[in-house]
Short mmCIF file of C-alpha atoms and ligand atoms in Angstrom, two decimals:
data_model
loop_
_atom_site.label_atom_id
_atom_site.label_comp_id
_atom_site.label_asym_id
_atom_site.label_seq_id
_atom_site.Cartn_x
_atom_site.Cartn_y
_atom_site.Cartn_z
CA UNK A 1 15.86 9.15 19.68
CA UNK A 2 15.04 11.30 16.66
CA UNK A 3 11.49 12.62 16.32
CA UNK A 4 9.17 11.15 13.75
CA UNK A 5 5.54 11.50 12.79
CA UNK A 6 3.15 9.07 11.10
CA UNK A 7 -0.40 10.07 10.16
CA UNK A 8 -2.48 9.25 7.06
CA UNK A 9 -1.34 12.62 5.63
CA UNK A 10 2.16 13.08 6.87
CA UNK A 11 5.17 10.91 7.47
CA UNK A 12 8.35 12.61 8.59
CA UNK A 13 11.59 11.84 10.37
CA UNK A 14 13.25 8.48 10.75
CA UNK A 15 10.39 6.19 11.68
CA UNK A 16 11.00 3.89 14.63
CA UNK A 17 8.75 1.01 13.61
CA UNK A 18 9.06 -0.90 16.90
CA UNK A 19 7.91 2.19 18.74
CA UNK A 20 5.07 2.68 16.28
CA UNK A 21 3.78 -0.84 17.00
CA UNK A 22 3.50 0.15 20.66
CA UNK A 23 1.99 3.56 19.96
CA UNK A 24 -0.60 2.22 17.53
CA UNK A 25 -1.31 -0.90 19.62
CA UNK A 26 -0.67 -3.31 16.73
CA UNK A 27 1.38 -6.54 16.87
CA UNK A 28 4.62 -7.57 15.27
CA UNK A 29 4.54 -10.19 12.51
CA UNK A 30 6.90 -12.52 14.35
CA UNK A 31 8.68 -15.70 13.26
CA UNK A 32 5.91 -17.93 14.60
CA UNK A 33 3.19 -16.12 12.68
CA UNK A 34 5.31 -16.13 9.53
CA UNK A 35 5.68 -19.91 9.82
CA UNK A 36 1.93 -20.26 10.19
CA UNK A 37 1.29 -18.08 7.18
CA UNK A 38 3.86 -20.05 5.21
CA UNK A 39 2.18 -23.36 5.92
CA UNK A 40 -1.28 -21.90 5.17
CA UNK A 41 -0.17 -20.60 1.77
CA UNK A 42 1.70 -23.81 1.01
CA UNK A 43 4.95 -22.27 -0.17
CA UNK A 44 7.58 -19.66 0.40
CA UNK A 45 6.45 -16.29 1.74
CA UNK A 46 6.67 -13.19 -0.42
CA UNK A 47 10.04 -11.44 0.01
CA UNK A 48 8.32 -8.44 1.61
CA UNK A 49 7.06 -10.77 4.35
CA UNK A 50 10.28 -12.81 4.58
CA UNK A 51 12.31 -9.64 5.03
CA UNK A 52 9.91 -7.97 7.48
CA UNK A 53 9.00 -5.09 5.20
CA UNK A 54 5.46 -6.07 6.17
CA UNK A 55 6.21 -5.92 9.85
CA UNK A 56 3.00 -5.32 11.80
CA UNK A 57 -0.53 -6.68 11.89
CA UNK A 58 -3.89 -6.78 13.56
CA UNK A 59 -5.61 -10.14 13.94
CA UNK A 60 -3.67 -11.97 11.21
CA UNK A 61 -3.83 -15.00 13.51
CA UNK A 62 -7.65 -14.83 13.43
CA UNK A 63 -7.57 -14.65 9.63
CA UNK A 64 -5.49 -17.83 9.61
CA UNK A 65 -7.87 -19.51 12.08
CA UNK A 66 -10.80 -18.67 9.80
CA UNK A 67 -8.89 -19.89 6.76
CA UNK A 68 -7.92 -23.16 8.43
CA UNK A 69 -11.50 -23.75 9.53
CA UNK A 70 -12.63 -23.29 5.93
CA UNK A 71 -14.51 -20.03 6.63
CA UNK A 72 -12.22 -18.01 4.38
CA UNK A 73 -11.64 -14.27 4.45
CA UNK A 74 -11.57 -11.39 1.98
CA UNK A 75 -9.09 -8.69 1.02
CA UNK A 76 -9.54 -4.94 0.85
CA UNK A 77 -7.17 -2.14 -0.06
CA UNK A 78 -7.41 1.31 -1.61
CA UNK A 79 -5.96 4.34 -3.27
CA UNK A 80 -6.62 8.07 -3.11
CA UNK A 81 -6.37 9.26 -6.72
CA UNK A 82 -3.55 11.60 -7.56
CA UNK A 83 -1.76 12.52 -10.74
CA UNK A 84 1.47 10.82 -9.88
CA UNK A 85 1.36 7.20 -8.81
CA UNK A 86 4.80 6.17 -7.55
CA UNK A 87 6.34 2.84 -6.68
CA UNK A 88 5.50 3.33 -2.98
CA UNK A 89 1.81 3.17 -3.86
CA UNK A 90 2.39 -0.14 -5.63
CA UNK A 91 3.92 -1.93 -2.64
CA UNK A 92 0.69 -2.81 -0.76
CA UNK A 93 -0.90 -3.78 -4.08
CA UNK A 94 1.93 -6.19 -4.91
CA UNK A 95 1.40 -8.01 -1.61
CA UNK A 96 -2.36 -7.92 -2.12
CA UNK A 97 -1.95 -9.69 -5.47
CA UNK A 98 0.28 -12.29 -3.85
CA UNK A 99 -2.34 -12.91 -1.15
CA UNK A 100 -5.16 -13.14 -3.71
CA UNK A 101 -3.15 -15.63 -5.77
CA UNK A 102 -2.32 -17.77 -2.75
CA UNK A 103 -5.69 -17.73 -0.99
CA UNK A 104 -8.02 -17.22 -4.00
CA UNK A 105 -10.00 -14.58 -2.14
CA UNK A 106 -12.35 -11.82 -3.19
CA UNK A 107 -10.73 -8.41 -3.24
CA UNK A 108 -12.25 -4.93 -2.96
CA UNK A 109 -10.25 -1.89 -4.07
CA UNK A 110 -11.65 1.47 -3.01
CA UNK A 111 -10.75 4.46 -5.17
CA UNK A 112 -11.36 7.42 -2.91
CA UNK A 113 -12.13 10.17 -5.40
CA UNK A 114 -14.10 11.91 -2.64
CA UNK A 115 -11.09 11.88 -0.31
CA UNK A 116 -8.81 13.09 -3.12
CA UNK A 117 -11.12 16.00 -3.88
CA UNK A 118 -11.66 16.98 -0.24
CA UNK A 119 -8.01 16.71 0.60
CA UNK A 120 -6.32 18.27 -2.41
CA UNK A 121 -7.55 21.84 -2.64
CA UNK A 122 -5.70 22.37 -5.92
CA UNK A 123 -7.71 19.64 -7.71
CA UNK A 124 -10.95 20.32 -9.56
CA UNK A 125 -13.46 17.44 -9.59
CA UNK A 126 -12.51 16.57 -13.17
CA UNK A 127 -8.79 16.46 -12.25
CA UNK A 128 -9.56 13.84 -9.60
CA UNK A 129 -11.58 11.81 -12.11
CA UNK A 130 -8.77 11.89 -14.66
CA UNK A 131 -6.28 10.84 -12.02
CA UNK A 132 -8.62 8.06 -10.85
CA UNK A 133 -8.87 6.69 -14.40
CA UNK A 134 -5.07 6.55 -14.79
CA UNK A 135 -4.59 5.11 -11.29
CA UNK A 136 -7.16 2.37 -11.91
CA UNK A 137 -5.26 1.30 -15.05
CA UNK A 138 -2.04 1.11 -13.00
CA UNK A 139 -3.78 -0.87 -10.28
CA UNK A 140 -5.27 -3.37 -12.73
CA UNK A 141 -1.82 -3.82 -14.30
CA UNK A 142 -0.63 -5.37 -11.02
CA UNK A 143 -2.52 -8.46 -12.20
CA UNK A 144 -5.56 -9.15 -10.03
CA UNK A 145 -8.22 -11.73 -10.86
CA UNK A 146 -10.92 -9.75 -12.76
CA UNK A 147 -13.69 -12.12 -11.65
CA UNK A 148 -12.79 -11.90 -7.97
CA UNK A 149 -11.89 -8.20 -7.79
CA UNK A 150 -14.18 -5.19 -7.50
CA UNK A 151 -12.57 -1.81 -8.12
CA UNK A 152 -14.96 1.02 -7.36
CA UNK A 153 -14.96 4.78 -7.05
CA UNK A 154 -16.61 6.13 -3.92
CA UNK A 155 -18.64 8.67 -5.90
CA UNK A 156 -20.20 5.85 -7.97
CA UNK A 157 -20.73 3.09 -5.41
CA UNK A 158 -22.40 5.55 -3.04
CA UNK A 159 -25.56 4.78 -5.05
CA UNK A 160 -25.63 1.33 -3.40
CA UNK A 161 -23.67 1.99 -0.24
CA UNK A 162 -25.45 5.01 1.23
CA UNK A 163 -27.49 3.11 3.86
CA UNK A 164 -24.37 1.26 5.01
CA UNK A 165 -22.42 4.52 5.09
CA UNK A 166 -25.09 6.11 7.27
CA UNK A 167 -25.04 3.14 9.65
CA UNK A 168 -21.29 3.51 10.08
CA UNK A 169 -21.46 7.33 10.24
CA UNK A 170 -24.05 7.23 13.04
CA UNK A 171 -21.52 5.38 15.19
CA UNK A 172 -18.57 7.75 14.65
CA UNK A 173 -18.52 11.00 16.59
CA UNK A 174 -16.79 14.29 15.90
CA UNK A 175 -14.70 13.84 18.99
CA UNK A 176 -13.42 10.50 17.65
CA UNK A 177 -12.32 11.88 14.27
CA UNK A 178 -10.84 14.92 15.98
CA UNK A 179 -8.83 12.74 18.32
CA UNK A 180 -7.79 10.19 15.69
CA UNK A 181 -7.05 12.51 12.76
CA UNK A 182 -6.40 15.84 14.45
CA UNK A 183 -9.35 17.52 12.69
CA UNK A 184 -10.11 21.03 13.88
CA UNK A 185 -13.04 23.42 13.54
CA UNK A 186 -11.67 24.58 10.20
CA UNK A 187 -11.50 21.07 8.70
CA UNK A 188 -14.15 20.75 5.98
CA UNK A 189 -17.14 18.61 6.95
CA UNK A 190 -16.54 16.27 4.01
CA UNK A 191 -13.32 15.08 5.59
CA UNK A 192 -15.13 14.45 8.87
CA UNK A 193 -17.52 12.07 7.11
CA UNK A 194 -14.88 10.44 4.92
CA UNK A 195 -13.44 8.03 7.56
CA UNK A 196 -16.83 6.28 7.64
CA UNK A 197 -16.44 5.55 3.91
CA UNK A 198 -12.96 4.12 4.36
CA UNK A 199 -14.32 1.62 6.90
CA UNK A 200 -17.18 0.57 4.61
CA UNK A 201 -15.58 -2.12 2.41
CA UNK A 202 -14.72 -4.07 5.57
CA UNK A 203 -18.50 -4.63 5.82
CA UNK A 204 -18.95 -5.90 2.26
CA UNK A 205 -18.94 -9.51 3.45
CA UNK A 206 -19.76 -11.21 6.72
CA UNK A 207 -16.35 -12.93 6.61
CA UNK A 208 -13.30 -11.40 8.23
CA UNK A 209 -11.50 -8.74 6.19
CA UNK A 210 -7.72 -8.47 5.76
CA UNK A 211 -6.27 -5.12 4.67
CA UNK A 212 -2.76 -4.83 3.24
CA UNK A 213 -1.56 -1.21 3.53
CA UNK A 214 1.27 0.91 4.89
CA UNK A 215 1.08 1.63 8.61
CA UNK A 216 -0.11 5.23 8.01
CA UNK A 217 -3.63 3.94 7.26
CA UNK A 218 -4.03 2.16 10.59
CA UNK A 219 -5.95 4.99 12.34
CA UNK A 220 -8.92 4.18 10.10
CA UNK A 221 -8.85 0.56 11.23
CA UNK A 222 -8.92 1.61 14.87
CA UNK A 223 -12.22 3.36 14.18
CA UNK A 224 -13.51 0.36 12.24
CA UNK A 225 -12.61 -1.94 15.12
CA UNK A 226 -14.55 0.27 17.54
CA UNK A 227 -17.77 0.13 15.55
CA UNK A 228 -17.68 -3.21 13.69
CA UNK A 229 -19.16 -5.54 16.26
CA UNK A 230 -21.97 -3.10 17.07
CA UNK A 231 -22.93 -3.29 13.41
CA UNK A 232 -22.80 -7.10 13.38
CA UNK A 233 -19.46 -7.54 11.60
CA UNK A 234 -15.95 -8.66 12.48
CA UNK A 235 -13.24 -6.27 13.54
CA UNK A 236 -11.01 -5.93 10.53
CA UNK A 237 -7.56 -7.48 10.33
CA UNK A 238 -4.64 -5.74 8.66
CA UNK A 239 -1.03 -6.27 7.61
CA UNK A 240 1.06 -3.13 7.65
CA UNK A 241 4.20 -2.33 5.69
CA UNK A 242 6.94 0.19 6.32
CA UNK A 243 7.45 3.06 3.89
CA UNK A 244 9.58 2.92 0.78
CA UNK A 245 11.94 5.80 1.50
CA UNK A 246 12.31 8.75 -0.85
CA UNK A 247 15.44 8.91 -3.03
CA UNK A 248 17.02 11.47 -0.74
CA UNK A 249 17.45 9.21 2.28
CA UNK A 250 15.87 6.71 4.62
CA UNK A 251 13.73 9.35 6.37
CA UNK A 252 10.02 9.92 5.80
CA UNK A 253 8.24 8.20 2.92
CA UNK A 254 8.25 8.38 -0.83
CA UNK A 255 5.46 10.84 -1.51
CA UNK A 256 4.19 12.80 -4.52
CA UNK A 257 3.85 15.97 -2.50
CA UNK A 258 7.57 16.07 -1.66
CA UNK A 259 8.52 16.89 -5.28
CA UNK A 260 9.18 14.89 -8.46
CA UNK A 261 12.88 14.36 -7.72
CA UNK A 262 12.10 12.39 -4.55
CA UNK A 263 10.08 9.56 -6.12
CA UNK A 264 10.07 7.22 -9.10
CA UNK A 265 6.73 7.47 -10.87
CA UNK A 266 5.22 4.61 -12.82
CA UNK A 267 5.36 6.87 -15.88
CA UNK A 268 9.08 7.72 -15.58
CA UNK A 269 10.87 6.57 -18.74
CA UNK A 270 14.17 4.69 -18.69
CA UNK A 271 16.29 7.78 -19.00
CA UNK A 272 14.44 9.63 -16.24
CA UNK A 273 14.84 6.66 -13.89
CA UNK A 274 18.56 6.54 -14.65
CA UNK A 275 19.01 10.27 -14.12
CA UNK A 276 16.97 10.40 -10.90
CA UNK A 277 18.75 7.47 -9.29
CA UNK A 278 22.22 8.59 -10.34
CA UNK A 279 21.65 12.16 -9.31
CA UNK A 280 19.47 11.93 -6.20
CA UNK A 281 19.61 8.47 -4.60
CA UNK A 282 21.28 8.82 -1.22
CA UNK A 283 24.32 6.59 -1.01
CA UNK A 284 25.91 4.83 1.92
CA UNK A 285 29.17 4.80 0.00
CA UNK A 286 32.36 6.71 0.76
CA UNK A 287 33.52 10.03 -0.62
CA UNK A 288 36.24 8.60 -2.86
CA UNK A 289 36.75 5.28 -4.62
CA UNK A 290 39.95 4.68 -2.64
CA UNK A 291 38.20 5.23 0.67
CA UNK A 292 35.27 3.08 -0.41
CA UNK A 293 37.52 0.19 -1.46
CA UNK A 294 39.30 0.43 1.87
CA UNK A 295 36.42 1.03 4.31
CA UNK A 296 33.36 -0.26 2.42
CA UNK A 297 29.85 1.18 2.17
CA UNK A 298 26.89 1.10 4.54
CA UNK A 299 23.83 -0.63 3.00
CA UNK A 300 21.64 0.25 6.01
CA UNK A 301 21.43 3.91 4.97
CA UNK A 302 21.90 3.38 1.25
CA UNK A 303 18.66 4.05 -0.66
CA UNK A 304 19.53 1.91 -3.74
CA UNK A 305 20.30 -1.03 -1.46
CA UNK A 306 17.10 -0.45 0.54
CA UNK A 307 14.99 -0.41 -2.60
CA UNK A 308 16.65 -3.60 -3.85
CA UNK A 309 15.91 -5.27 -0.54
CA UNK A 310 12.28 -4.11 -0.39
CA UNK A 311 11.10 -4.92 -3.89
CA UNK A 312 13.61 -5.12 -6.67
CA UNK A 313 15.89 -8.06 -5.75
CA UNK A 314 13.69 -10.99 -4.79
CA UNK A 315 16.57 -13.49 -4.67
CA UNK A 316 17.76 -13.74 -1.03
CA UNK A 317 21.16 -15.18 -1.95
CA UNK A 318 21.89 -12.45 -4.49
CA UNK A 319 20.86 -9.80 -1.98
CA UNK A 320 23.12 -11.27 0.66
CA UNK A 321 26.05 -11.20 -1.74
CA UNK A 322 25.33 -7.58 -2.65
CA UNK A 323 25.18 -6.65 1.02
CA UNK A 324 28.46 -8.41 1.80
CA UNK A 325 30.32 -7.04 -1.22
CA UNK A 326 29.09 -3.50 -0.68
CA UNK A 327 30.17 -3.54 2.95
CA UNK A 328 33.54 -4.93 1.86
CA UNK A 329 33.99 -2.15 -0.68
CA UNK A 330 33.96 -4.57 -3.63
CA UNK A 331 30.83 -2.99 -5.08
CA UNK A 332 31.03 0.75 -5.71
CA UNK A 333 28.16 3.21 -5.27
CA UNK A 334 27.84 3.70 -9.02
CA UNK A 335 27.66 -0.04 -9.56
CA UNK A 336 24.96 -0.46 -6.93
CA UNK A 337 22.97 2.37 -8.49
CA UNK A 338 23.43 0.67 -11.88
CA UNK A 339 21.93 -2.56 -10.51
CA UNK A 340 18.90 -0.71 -9.17
CA UNK A 341 18.40 1.28 -12.39
CA UNK A 342 18.32 -1.94 -14.39
CA UNK A 343 15.85 -3.60 -12.03
CA UNK A 344 13.53 -0.59 -11.75
CA UNK A 345 13.47 -0.13 -15.51
CA UNK A 346 12.78 -3.81 -16.14
CA UNK A 347 9.92 -3.62 -13.65
CA UNK A 348 8.44 -0.41 -15.08
CA UNK A 349 8.71 -1.49 -18.72
CA UNK A 350 6.79 -4.68 -17.90
CA UNK A 351 4.27 -2.76 -15.81
CA UNK A 352 3.57 -0.30 -18.63
CA UNK A 353 3.21 -3.11 -21.18
CA UNK A 354 0.53 -4.67 -18.97
CA UNK A 355 -1.10 -1.28 -18.38
CA UNK A 356 -1.51 -0.68 -22.12
CA UNK A 357 -3.79 -3.70 -22.32
CA UNK A 358 -5.93 -2.69 -19.36
CA UNK A 359 -8.32 -0.13 -20.84
CA UNK A 360 -10.56 -2.88 -22.21
CA UNK A 361 -10.48 -4.78 -18.89
CA UNK A 362 -11.79 -1.85 -16.88
CA UNK A 363 -15.43 -2.80 -17.45
CA UNK A 364 -14.78 -6.22 -15.94
CA UNK A 365 -13.09 -4.97 -12.79
CA UNK A 366 -15.56 -2.15 -12.18
CA UNK A 367 -18.92 -3.37 -13.46
CA UNK A 368 -19.14 -6.66 -15.31
CA UNK A 369 -16.84 -9.24 -13.69
CA UNK A 370 -18.43 -11.84 -11.41
CA UNK A 371 -17.73 -10.01 -8.15
CA UNK A 372 -18.30 -6.52 -9.59
CA UNK A 373 -21.66 -7.50 -11.05
CA UNK A 374 -22.82 -8.99 -7.76
CA UNK A 375 -21.79 -5.82 -5.92
CA UNK A 376 -23.90 -3.64 -8.23
CA UNK A 377 -26.86 -5.96 -7.70
CA UNK A 378 -26.51 -5.72 -3.95
CA UNK A 379 -28.58 -3.42 -1.79
CA UNK A 380 -27.84 -2.63 1.82
CA UNK A 381 -30.84 -2.33 4.05
P1 TYM B 401 -2.83 6.54 -0.71
O1 TYM B 401 -3.39 6.66 -2.09
O2 TYM B 401 -2.17 7.71 -0.10
O3 TYM B 401 -1.83 5.33 -0.68
C1 TYM B 401 -2.15 4.06 -1.23
C2 TYM B 401 -1.43 2.98 -0.46
O4 TYM B 401 -0.01 3.16 -0.57
C3 TYM B 401 0.58 3.20 0.72
N1 TYM B 401 1.79 4.05 0.60
C4 TYM B 401 3.03 3.59 0.72
N2 TYM B 401 3.49 2.35 0.99
C5 TYM B 401 4.84 2.18 1.07
N3 TYM B 401 5.73 3.20 0.88
C6 TYM B 401 5.32 4.47 0.59
N4 TYM B 401 6.20 5.43 0.41
C7 TYM B 401 3.91 4.70 0.50
N5 TYM B 401 3.14 5.79 0.25
C8 TYM B 401 1.85 5.37 0.30
C9 TYM B 401 -0.51 3.71 1.64
O5 TYM B 401 -0.33 3.35 2.97
C10 TYM B 401 -1.73 3.01 1.05
O6 TYM B 401 -1.79 1.68 1.55
N6 TYM B 401 -6.90 6.84 2.34
C11 TYM B 401 -6.09 5.97 1.48
C12 TYM B 401 -6.93 5.28 0.41
C13 TYM B 401 -7.60 4.04 0.93
C14 TYM B 401 -6.94 2.88 1.43
C15 TYM B 401 -7.98 1.99 1.80
C16 TYM B 401 -5.60 2.54 1.53
C17 TYM B 401 -8.95 3.81 1.03
N7 TYM B 401 -9.17 2.59 1.54
C18 TYM B 401 -7.66 0.72 2.29
C19 TYM B 401 -5.29 1.28 2.04
C20 TYM B 401 -6.31 0.39 2.42
C21 TYM B 401 -4.97 6.77 0.86
O7 TYM B 401 -4.95 7.98 0.90
O8 TYM B 401 -3.98 5.99 0.27
#
């Protein structure tokens, strides 16, 4: 077994997701639970659920119980601002939108400008704020309901949330954050407090909270689940996805810190996407066309195929055909890359068109929409 590591700050090696479920103490989203979710949402599941890209959960069954009883639930997810937002960051948001559309729930999106500043030593405060502004536009472009979604920056909502933050902080010890996050004596004290803030939105309503995120964020939910009931709230539920791999191969995760040639950014123009995929995307194809025609390619390690199967080819039948024909050597590496380039560019062009219209919507999502307004009127005793 190859070594791998998954923390909120580092993902490396070839992740064994089954093993991670055991290590983290989460549960698999199995066929039975998928069926239940399907009947609750009254239609086909999102491809990322159908294909087990969202593979693990905590208490999704309790969310469905609450939903079936008519108690409802709410959604929460987040983003640490950084200059480059890549398609990996979009994945949990795409599922979040699907869940909001299906279940008509309130949604809270935490923009952790504090975390970004504390974590990225090279960023000045104003760099984080600029990045946050751009990231918020990208997040809104995913298409959430502006009346049922509250997007907030930690540094702003602290005005209302401080008492709640202190209540959570009083229950989290240094030894806990040291054990969970590996903090040492040289970790800045801001980072030691930050985990309390990431648990906070789970306490915004008395209903149960469901968090779509990649599995790297789960350590925060373990802390939340330790303190929630003592504060009079539910333990949070979560659905966890795997990582979109970087272009270079199915190891680790797509990440901005690994260098611009490893990720596709939401700002990459059509030519850049084409160049990056053609030049860098790791292929499961053979060394020569003759060999490939004879022996076929391996989609399991082929990054373009993996990306198609995660997000860019929603049609199951088409994907099956691509898989079969690639294995049979009928589709060549260049052709497979061509398919992905077309899909990614279509997706990004549409995304950027939506983003252009978002500047004037920002007020609604952050301050003036129905949910946002009620959150600014709220005080936490
Ligand atoms: P951040 O900004 O690093 O990541 C935002 C979300 O994207 C997920 N993610 C990925 N998913 C799939 N493939 C990838 N290659 C990939 N890279 C990142 C992350 O798991 C995350 O869900 N501390 C958080 C911010 C935060 C948050 C939250 C995230 C605050 N509250 C609630 C999720 C849910 C952070 O640094 O995320």
